[in-house]
């Protein structure tokens, strides 16, 4: 940054042919001789803008120059005649001033000395030569140049000028004597000057005033006007100095050296009294009292606030406790105790907003509308808190934002992922250093409304450690029976949260504490089906990505087949987040392809009004331009089909189908639920010569290991029924593997799939790969119900499964499935393992599973 620091030197310092004040005889030199002694000044000189400094003719000023352009101008001047044109900036905050940022009147100055400094700046000594007007400023390479017009001072020696000069000299003498910041040597040097123009400029340079005031002196070419302006400014400065002296005299007897703060306060009061502003200007204490009165806080909070305010008025301002109390009162008075937005409870409008922002999710939208209908009729928000549970990318957060937009409320989002400290929710007590309110109170203060839509995101990722349990702190905030007086540790008074519309989100529900689940109404978002993803991509994702990457709608068009291919071969997800990234990657490649083309191919010709300025001879040219524009549009328009994707997105990482085409022995298709949605889980089983050990691989958890042991025990118990050769499992090792071993897997829903794979291997009966199953098994062959049926069925349909085996205990959950899933899948309810084998094994295997011995109770296991 260019920093200009200036200090006027006493007269006689420095050297150079233009220091007229150092030689009193020069002041009487005839004008013709002065012109002869002065070197010719070019009309174009290097430009040096100054911050907060005005240079006058005949004055020597030290400066520090640091801007690259200014250093370049300085170097150019040093290689020539050492002349510069210096002028002040209109605003010192402008880092690189242009012509409009500079004052027109400046000074031609000569560089007397130049000293490089270690930090890269230059320290110079300038001497003002003559006034000049800036005609035009231009930049050449890194240097700014100024085209100037010299302004010669007109000397006048009449009696009026002499009287004005004497009056200014007398005032300046009083000014120097009263102002201790100006040395007495300056007064002697100034009074020795006889030339009126030089005298006026020297006095103006030594007055301590703003840059704008000094620039007015420099702009004034009329000598009488300049002297009158100096007289006016000196009168004002003398009056101010006299007032300061009187104020110092009035309070000097009341102040001691050890009470600097009190001295400054008394001095400020005396200044306000002198200016007449004592009654109109209120201090911080009065403003704080007014804020407490107007914020509309509860009676309990008002009593606490006035008690703390009374303590604050009795404390010293520099006391650490005063700072704590002041901050507390500012937080307390800044909360929206009575401020709220007016609800627009128009259900049709809410429905339109939800449909405009989200495709599908009909059951979720219906539940939100039912919730808001109750709010509209009861005029209160009392009931369970909505909790949107689903994998990432299905629109949980955006649903909350859409509800806020439709209701006309403010939207607040707080992410709870990784929060382990209870103080993050309830705040810290004021006894701690750096105490602050919790996230809920801070967010309400920031949004300025007591009834926002408050989204608590990722509630399933809350933690707990020695600092407390944040989920327990949320119980009071989310419980409608007690959140009308939510207690934050920092506030220590109750705050009403009953008007806040809380919405929570989670990826999985089993990590949310049961006590917190009891206060939540669970709304599941199982994920999007393929046809829904296609519509979402065409309606929302593609237009959004085109706009973010600077593409017009006709620059890129994706067919539905291409979107389906991206869904199946480039993504594996329940939501659309990865799909949006792939579309964004495609937009970037198209944008690069367009940017690398010639401008004529990419740009579009500017259209004209029909018939405007057109002649008969120009019609042919217009047709030619239109034809060229159509060709250019054809070149820039890209319609990408499924066959073009490998060219743009390289080789797909996935195959179109997750399942094998042929029946296999020892392989069963299971279903699992993860944090990212439902997944198809192939389970492989094989046997090898050994000692009957059970080998489990695939990063299985303890629950799945127990399910595998249970399934093996059950299959061994019915080995005769399945016509399994004796010793198959006793004399050989059994290896159960679940692919994708790097991904941890656990959960009580893979029991029947493992048992089916074991039965298939033992009976040598293939399993239909497009029959998926989910359920836990007991040693007696019963199938137990599971959770996450929505996510699992959606994943099965996405993978191409045609039949899903579901425990009989989950029959009640079938109504919650999307209608398209129920219509597209054959859902079979199974109660025992025999039902599973009948539907999963090939015809030979099914016959074997139906075979019964005459006495099942006497059927032994093969244990040789």
Short mmCIF file of N, CA and C in Angstrom, two decimals, residues 2 113 311 494 515 518 529 537 753:
data_model
loop_
_atom_site.label_atom_id
_atom_site.label_comp_id
_atom_site.label_asym_id
_atom_site.label_seq_id
_atom_site.Cartn_x
_atom_site.Cartn_y
_atom_site.Cartn_z
N UNK A 2 0.42 2.22 -0.74
CA UNK A 2 1.16 3.47 -0.74
C UNK A 2 0.79 4.24 0.50
N UNK A 113 15.82 14.63 -2.67
CA UNK A 113 16.56 13.49 -2.15
C UNK A 113 15.69 12.23 -2.28
N UNK A 311 -26.92 -2.66 39.01
CA UNK A 311 -25.53 -2.96 39.39
C UNK A 311 -24.55 -2.32 38.41
N UNK A 494 -36.46 -17.94 31.73
CA UNK A 494 -37.15 -18.75 30.74
C UNK A 494 -37.44 -17.97 29.46
N UNK A 515 -35.42 -41.62 24.37
CA UNK A 515 -36.15 -40.55 25.05
C UNK A 515 -36.44 -39.40 24.09
N UNK A 518 -39.21 -40.38 21.51
CA UNK A 518 -40.55 -40.33 22.07
C UNK A 518 -41.23 -39.00 21.81
N UNK A 529 -37.17 -43.30 -6.66
CA UNK A 529 -37.14 -44.33 -7.68
C UNK A 529 -36.56 -43.76 -8.97
N UNK A 537 -34.03 -34.69 -12.21
CA UNK A 537 -32.88 -34.23 -12.99
C UNK A 537 -33.30 -33.25 -14.08
N UNK A 753 -31.40 -64.79 4.57
CA UNK A 753 -30.59 -64.82 3.35
C UNK A 753 -29.39 -65.74 3.52
#
